[in-house]
């Protein structure tokens, strides 16, 4: 059954489509013949945005040649939506303004820097229009060029992870050079998931932590972990604030911040091997340790049996890709950690592995049969409680929790 649009922004009508096409063609002599609106993803694949595929047929009057174009419109939820808690969460993250800033000023400069070292890497889809009035982005439809997401529930293998991490390393390296040239460039991106002025986000994580404790308390023989989790909940906020507060003395980059499988699209060769990836979401960037993005990918989007067995190998591969771009390419002469020092950075940031695996991944690997959206995710009533219960009691989440709890405990993260 074809997916149906859940929400169409009030501004998205025939006149708006006409404006988009005129901006793309850079002429007013355009006649839109027909257009169609389609959902970009299935339910549960995106939570913080409204994304709509616009398929339009039109004619540029001078040429009289018919044209066919597929675009992606990305915008925020209507601020008049009746779920105030969800809107407050999005506003705390400031997801729209952060992403618009990245598309408007950062990505183009990153690409220019890469071209200066003869690197043709592209991080993002082409942007056609940043519509600040309607808080909307009009982007290229990457599916036209045969890019696609991996299955978020099945998760990605090592080949996909390597392609993603190599490009991430170039993104991080370029951010260091950009900040070196523009010291205040990322001043707006100083805050992460936890900060003292974001109470709704803390509440969001607490509800998930309660769901985790409730799940583990139903398992015979896991009383030890239940006791540890209950005690650790009281430490979560302060340790989270410490992790997500950037320290200028550390080795920092501009993180992607939400680096999981549905925020990237892969292109494949004739034998179905991934050969390129494009990042499609830039809503939660932060100037902080690169370990945040690495942990996020590994502990939300890598196949379960590879999570720990391949982590060191993937970190090493990322490190050498980072070094190649930053040191060999840009000739950077500032502080750069050794591989051993970098592995210690990853280890010291293991709290983000726990947050990714136990508080974020359950949303990502949720079965498609379970109704899910941002408003259920944030709801404090019975519907929200049921959603959290179903999310944590799903087979995928139970498998992940049983796999990671002993490892995180052995690493001392729960102490």
Coordinates of C-alpha atoms in Angstrom, one line a residue:
X1 CA 0.0 0.0 0.0
X2 CA 1.3 3.4 -1.0
X3 CA 2.3 5.7 1.9
X4 CA -0.1 8.7 2.5
X5 CA 1.0 12.2 3.3
X6 CA 0.4 12.8 7.0
X7 CA 0.7 16.6 7.0
X8 CA 0.8 19.1 4.2
X9 CA 2.0 22.6 5.2
X10 CA -0.6 25.3 4.7
X11 CA 1.7 27.3 2.3
X12 CA 2.3 24.3 0.0
X13 CA -0.2 24.9 -2.9
X14 CA -0.2 25.5 -6.6
X15 CA 1.1 29.1 -6.3
X16 CA 4.0 28.0 -4.1
X17 CA 5.0 25.3 -6.7
X18 CA 4.9 28.0 -9.3
X19 CA 7.3 30.1 -7.2
X20 CA 9.7 27.2 -6.7
X21 CA 9.9 26.4 -10.4
X22 CA 10.4 30.1 -11.4
X23 CA 13.3 30.3 -8.9
X24 CA 14.9 27.2 -10.2
X25 CA 14.6 28.3 -13.8
X26 CA 15.4 31.9 -13.0
X27 CA 12.6 33.2 -15.2
X28 CA 8.9 34.1 -14.7
X29 CA 8.0 32.6 -18.1
X30 CA 7.1 29.2 -16.7
X31 CA 3.9 27.3 -16.9
X32 CA 3.3 24.5 -14.4
X33 CA 1.2 21.8 -16.1
X34 CA 0.8 19.4 -13.2
X35 CA 2.3 18.5 -9.9
X36 CA 2.0 15.7 -7.3
X37 CA 2.9 15.6 -3.6
X38 CA 4.3 12.4 -2.1
X39 CA 5.7 11.3 1.2
X40 CA 9.5 11.0 1.2
X41 CA 9.8 8.2 3.8
X42 CA 7.7 5.7 5.6
X43 CA 6.2 6.4 9.0
X44 CA 8.8 6.3 11.8
X45 CA 11.7 7.2 9.5
X46 CA 11.8 10.9 10.4
X47 CA 10.6 12.6 13.6
X48 CA 11.7 16.3 13.6
X49 CA 10.7 17.4 10.1
X50 CA 7.9 17.4 7.5
X51 CA 9.4 16.1 4.3
X52 CA 7.5 16.0 1.0
X53 CA 8.5 14.9 -2.5
X54 CA 7.2 17.4 -5.1
X55 CA 7.0 15.9 -8.6
X56 CA 6.3 18.7 -11.1
X57 CA 5.8 18.9 -14.9
X58 CA 6.2 22.3 -16.5
X59 CA 7.3 24.2 -19.6
X60 CA 9.6 27.2 -19.9
X61 CA 7.7 29.3 -22.4
X62 CA 10.7 30.3 -24.5
X63 CA 11.8 26.8 -25.2
X64 CA 8.4 25.1 -25.2
X65 CA 10.2 21.9 -24.1
X66 CA 8.4 20.0 -21.4
X67 CA 10.4 19.4 -18.2
X68 CA 10.0 17.0 -15.4
X69 CA 11.5 17.6 -11.9
X70 CA 11.4 15.9 -8.6
X71 CA 12.2 18.0 -5.5
X72 CA 12.3 17.5 -1.7
X73 CA 10.6 20.1 0.5
X74 CA 11.7 20.0 4.1
X75 CA 10.1 22.1 6.7
X76 CA 9.2 22.1 10.4
X77 CA 6.0 21.1 12.1
X78 CA 3.3 23.8 12.3
X79 CA 3.9 25.8 15.5
X80 CA 0.2 25.9 16.0
X81 CA 0.1 22.1 16.3
X82 CA -1.9 21.0 19.3
X83 CA 1.0 19.1 20.8
X84 CA 2.9 21.9 22.6
X85 CA 5.5 19.5 24.2
X86 CA 6.8 18.4 20.8
X87 CA 7.0 21.9 19.5
X88 CA 8.9 23.0 22.6
X89 CA 11.4 20.2 22.1
X90 CA 12.1 21.2 18.5
X91 CA 12.4 24.8 19.6
X92 CA 14.9 23.9 22.3
X93 CA 17.0 22.1 19.8
X94 CA 16.5 25.1 17.4
X95 CA 16.6 22.5 14.6
X96 CA 15.3 24.8 11.8
X97 CA 17.6 27.7 12.4
X98 CA 20.6 25.4 12.8
X99 CA 20.0 23.6 9.6
X100 CA 19.3 26.7 7.6
X101 CA 22.6 28.2 8.9
X102 CA 24.4 25.1 7.7
X103 CA 22.9 25.1 4.3
X104 CA 23.1 28.9 3.9
X105 CA 26.7 29.5 5.0
X106 CA 28.6 26.4 6.0
X107 CA 28.3 23.7 3.3
X108 CA 29.2 25.9 0.4
X109 CA 32.3 27.1 2.2
X110 CA 33.2 23.5 3.1
X111 CA 33.0 22.5 -0.6
X112 CA 35.1 25.5 -1.6
X113 CA 37.8 24.4 0.9
X114 CA 37.8 20.8 -0.5
X115 CA 38.1 22.1 -4.0
X116 CA 41.2 24.1 -2.9
X117 CA 42.9 20.8 -2.3
X118 CA 41.6 19.2 -5.4
X119 CA 39.0 17.1 -3.6
X120 CA 35.6 16.8 -5.3
X121 CA 33.7 15.4 -2.3
X122 CA 30.1 16.5 -1.9
X123 CA 28.5 16.3 1.5
X124 CA 24.9 17.4 0.8
X125 CA 22.1 17.4 -1.7
X126 CA 22.0 20.5 -4.0
X127 CA 19.9 23.3 -2.5
X128 CA 17.5 25.1 -4.8
X129 CA 16.0 27.6 -2.4
X130 CA 16.1 28.5 1.3
X131 CA 12.7 29.9 2.1
X132 CA 13.1 31.6 5.4
X133 CA 9.5 33.0 5.3
X134 CA 8.0 29.5 5.4
X135 CA 10.9 27.9 7.3
X136 CA 11.4 25.5 4.3
X137 CA 14.3 24.0 2.4
X138 CA 13.9 23.0 -1.3
X139 CA 16.5 20.4 -2.1
X140 CA 17.4 18.0 -4.9
X141 CA 15.7 14.6 -4.8
X142 CA 18.7 12.3 -4.4
X143 CA 16.6 9.3 -5.5
X144 CA 16.8 10.7 -9.1
X145 CA 20.5 9.9 -8.9
X146 CA 19.8 6.5 -7.4
X147 CA 20.8 7.3 -3.8
X148 CA 18.8 5.5 -1.2
X149 CA 18.8 4.8 2.6
X150 CA 19.7 1.5 4.2
X151 CA 17.0 -0.3 6.1
X152 CA 17.0 1.4 9.5
X153 CA 15.8 -1.8 11.3
X154 CA 18.2 -4.2 9.6
X155 CA 21.0 -1.7 10.0
X156 CA 24.2 -1.3 7.9
X157 CA 27.2 -3.6 7.4
X158 CA 30.8 -2.7 7.6
X159 CA 31.0 -1.6 3.9
X160 CA 28.3 1.0 4.4
X161 CA 29.8 2.2 7.7
X162 CA 33.2 2.7 6.1
X163 CA 31.8 4.8 3.3
X164 CA 29.9 6.9 5.8
X165 CA 32.9 7.3 8.2
X166 CA 35.3 8.2 5.4
X167 CA 33.1 11.1 4.3
X168 CA 32.4 12.1 7.9
X169 CA 36.2 12.3 8.4
X170 CA 36.4 14.7 5.5
X171 CA 33.5 16.8 6.9
X172 CA 35.2 16.9 10.3
X173 CA 38.6 17.8 8.9
X174 CA 37.1 20.6 6.8
X175 CA 35.3 22.0 9.8
X176 CA 38.6 22.4 11.6
X177 CA 40.1 24.4 8.7
X178 CA 37.0 26.5 8.4
X179 CA 37.0 27.4 12.1
X180 CA 40.7 28.1 11.9
X181 CA 40.0 30.7 9.2
X182 CA 36.7 31.9 10.9
X183 CA 37.1 31.6 14.7
X184 CA 33.5 32.6 15.5
X185 CA 31.9 30.6 12.7
X186 CA 30.4 27.9 14.9
X187 CA 29.5 30.1 17.9
X188 CA 25.8 29.2 17.4
X189 CA 26.6 25.5 17.7
X190 CA 28.0 25.3 21.2
X191 CA 25.2 23.4 22.9
X192 CA 24.4 19.7 22.6
X193 CA 21.8 17.3 23.8
X194 CA 22.3 18.2 27.5
X195 CA 22.5 21.7 28.9
X196 CA 21.1 23.4 31.9
X197 CA 18.7 25.5 29.8
X198 CA 17.1 22.5 28.0
X199 CA 14.7 21.0 30.6
X200 CA 12.4 19.4 28.0
X201 CA 15.2 17.5 26.4
X202 CA 16.3 16.1 29.8
X203 CA 12.7 15.1 30.4
X204 CA 12.6 13.3 27.0
X205 CA 15.7 11.2 28.0
X206 CA 14.4 10.6 31.5
X207 CA 11.2 9.1 30.1
X208 CA 13.3 6.8 27.9
X209 CA 15.5 5.8 30.8
X210 CA 12.4 4.9 32.8
X211 CA 11.2 2.7 29.9
X212 CA 14.6 1.0 29.9
X213 CA 14.5 0.3 33.6
X214 CA 11.0 -1.0 33.4
X215 CA 12.0 -3.4 30.6
X216 CA 15.1 -4.7 32.4
X217 CA 13.2 -5.2 35.6
X218 CA 11.0 -7.8 33.8
X219 CA 14.0 -10.0 33.1
X220 CA 14.9 -12.7 35.6
X221 CA 18.6 -12.5 36.7
X222 CA 19.0 -8.8 35.7
X223 CA 18.4 -7.4 39.2
X224 CA 22.1 -6.3 39.3
X225 CA 21.6 -4.1 36.2
X226 CA 18.3 -2.7 37.4
X227 CA 19.9 -1.4 40.6
X228 CA 22.8 0.1 38.6
X229 CA 20.5 1.8 36.1
X230 CA 18.3 3.3 38.9
X231 CA 21.4 4.8 40.5
X232 CA 22.8 5.9 37.2
X233 CA 19.7 7.8 36.2
X234 CA 20.5 10.4 38.9
X235 CA 23.9 10.9 37.3
X236 CA 22.8 11.1 33.7
X237 CA 22.2 14.9 33.5
X238 CA 25.4 16.0 35.1
X239 CA 27.5 13.6 33.1
X240 CA 25.6 14.5 30.0
X241 CA 26.2 18.2 30.5
X242 CA 29.9 17.4 30.9
X243 CA 30.0 15.4 27.7
X244 CA 28.1 17.8 25.6
X245 CA 29.9 21.0 26.9
X246 CA 32.7 21.6 24.4
X247 CA 36.2 22.3 25.8
X248 CA 38.4 24.3 23.6
X249 CA 41.5 22.5 24.8
X250 CA 40.2 19.2 23.3
X251 CA 40.4 18.0 19.8
X252 CA 37.0 19.3 18.4
X253 CA 35.2 19.3 15.1
X254 CA 31.8 20.4 13.9
X255 CA 29.8 17.3 14.5
X256 CA 26.8 16.2 12.4
X257 CA 25.0 15.5 15.6
X258 CA 22.4 13.1 14.3
X259 CA 24.5 10.7 12.4
X260 CA 22.3 7.7 11.9
X261 CA 21.2 5.6 8.9
X262 CA 18.2 7.6 7.7
X263 CA 20.2 10.8 7.7
X264 CA 22.4 9.6 4.9
X265 CA 21.7 8.1 1.4
X266 CA 24.0 5.8 -0.4
X267 CA 24.8 5.2 -4.1
X268 CA 25.9 1.8 -5.4
X269 CA 27.9 0.3 -8.2
X270 CA 26.7 -2.4 -10.5
X271 CA 27.4 -5.1 -7.9
X272 CA 25.4 -3.3 -5.2
X273 CA 28.5 -2.2 -3.3
X274 CA 28.1 1.3 -1.6
X275 CA 30.4 3.8 -3.3
X276 CA 29.2 7.1 -2.1
X277 CA 27.1 8.7 0.6
X278 CA 25.3 12.0 0.9
X279 CA 24.3 13.5 4.3
X280 CA 20.7 14.7 4.3
X281 CA 20.1 16.3 7.7
X282 CA 22.0 19.0 9.6
X283 CA 19.7 19.9 12.4
X284 CA 21.8 19.2 15.5
X285 CA 25.4 20.3 14.7
X286 CA 27.8 21.0 17.6
X287 CA 31.4 22.0 18.0
X288 CA 32.6 19.1 20.1
X289 CA 34.5 15.8 20.0
X290 CA 34.2 13.7 16.8
X291 CA 33.5 10.8 19.1
X292 CA 29.9 11.9 19.3
X293 CA 29.3 11.2 15.6
X294 CA 31.3 8.0 15.6
X295 CA 29.5 6.5 18.6
X296 CA 26.1 7.7 17.2
X297 CA 26.6 5.8 14.0
X298 CA 28.0 2.6 15.5
X299 CA 25.5 2.4 18.3
X300 CA 22.3 3.3 16.4
X301 CA 22.9 2.0 12.8
X302 CA 25.5 -0.8 12.7
X303 CA 24.2 -4.4 12.6
X304 CA 24.0 -5.8 16.1
X305 CA 26.7 -8.5 15.8
X306 CA 29.2 -5.9 14.5
X307 CA 28.6 -3.2 17.1
X308 CA 31.5 -4.0 19.4
X309 CA 33.5 -6.5 17.2
X310 CA 34.2 -3.8 14.5
X311 CA 34.3 -0.6 16.6
X312 CA 38.1 -0.4 16.9
X313 CA 38.6 -1.2 13.2
X314 CA 36.1 1.5 12.2
X315 CA 37.6 4.1 14.5
X316 CA 41.0 3.3 13.1
X317 CA 39.7 3.7 9.5
X318 CA 38.0 7.0 10.3
X319 CA 41.2 8.2 12.0
X320 CA 43.4 7.6 8.9
X321 CA 40.8 9.2 6.6
X322 CA 40.7 12.2 8.9
X323 CA 44.5 12.4 8.9
X324 CA 44.7 12.1 5.1
X325 CA 42.4 15.1 4.6
X326 CA 43.5 17.3 7.5
X327 CA 47.3 16.7 7.6
X328 CA 48.1 15.5 4.1
X329 CA 45.5 17.5 2.2
X330 CA 45.1 20.8 4.2
X331 CA 48.6 20.7 5.6
X332 CA 47.2 21.4 9.1
X333 CA 49.9 22.0 11.7
X334 CA 47.8 22.3 14.8
X335 CA 47.3 19.6 17.5
X336 CA 46.4 16.2 16.1
X337 CA 46.1 13.2 18.3
X338 CA 47.9 9.9 17.7
X339 CA 45.8 6.9 16.9
X340 CA 46.2 5.7 20.5
X341 CA 45.2 9.1 21.9
X342 CA 42.2 9.1 19.6
X343 CA 41.1 5.7 20.8
X344 CA 41.3 7.1 24.3
X345 CA 39.1 10.0 23.2
X346 CA 36.5 7.5 21.9
X347 CA 36.7 5.6 25.2
X348 CA 36.3 8.7 27.4
X349 CA 33.2 9.6 25.4
X350 CA 31.5 6.3 25.9
X351 CA 28.6 7.9 27.6
X352 CA 27.4 8.8 24.2
X353 CA 27.6 5.2 23.1
X354 CA 25.2 4.4 26.0
X355 CA 22.9 7.3 25.1
X356 CA 22.9 6.2 21.5
X357 CA 22.3 2.5 22.1
X358 CA 19.9 2.6 25.0
X359 CA 18.0 5.9 24.6
X360 CA 18.0 6.7 20.9
X361 CA 18.4 3.4 19.1
X362 CA 15.0 2.0 20.4
X363 CA 13.3 4.8 18.3
X364 CA 15.3 4.0 15.2
X365 CA 14.9 0.2 15.2
X366 CA 11.2 0.3 16.1
X367 CA 9.1 -2.1 14.1
X368 CA 7.2 -0.3 11.3
X369 CA 3.9 -1.9 12.5
X370 CA 4.0 0.2 15.7
X371 CA 2.6 3.6 15.1
X372 CA 5.2 6.2 15.7
X373 CA 5.6 10.0 15.3
X374 CA 7.2 12.9 17.2
X375 CA 4.0 13.6 19.1
X376 CA 3.7 10.1 20.5
X377 CA 7.4 10.3 21.3
X378 CA 6.9 13.4 23.5
X379 CA 3.4 12.6 24.8
X380 CA 3.1 12.3 28.6
X381 CA -0.4 10.8 28.6
X382 CA -1.3 7.1 28.4
X383 CA -0.7 7.0 24.6
X384 CA 2.8 8.3 25.2
X385 CA 3.5 5.8 28.0
X386 CA 2.2 2.9 25.8
X387 CA 4.4 4.0 23.0
X388 CA 7.5 4.0 25.2
X389 CA 6.5 0.6 26.6
X390 CA 6.0 -0.9 23.2
X391 CA 9.3 0.7 21.9
X392 CA 11.4 -0.9 24.7
X393 CA 9.6 -4.2 24.6
X394 CA 10.1 -4.7 20.9
X395 CA 12.3 -7.7 20.1
X396 CA 14.9 -5.6 18.3
X397 CA 15.4 -3.4 21.3
X398 CA 15.5 -6.2 23.8
X399 CA 18.2 -7.9 21.8
X400 CA 20.2 -4.7 21.7
X401 CA 19.8 -4.0 25.4
X402 CA 20.9 -7.5 26.4
X403 CA 23.9 -7.2 24.2
X404 CA 25.2 -3.8 25.3
X405 CA 24.4 -3.7 29.0
X406 CA 27.2 -6.1 30.1
X407 CA 29.7 -4.2 27.9
X408 CA 28.8 -0.8 29.2
X409 CA 28.9 -2.0 32.7
X410 CA 32.4 -3.6 32.2
X411 CA 33.6 -0.3 30.8
X412 CA 32.5 1.4 34.0
X413 CA 30.0 3.7 32.3
X414 CA 27.2 2.8 34.8
X415 CA 29.4 3.5 37.9

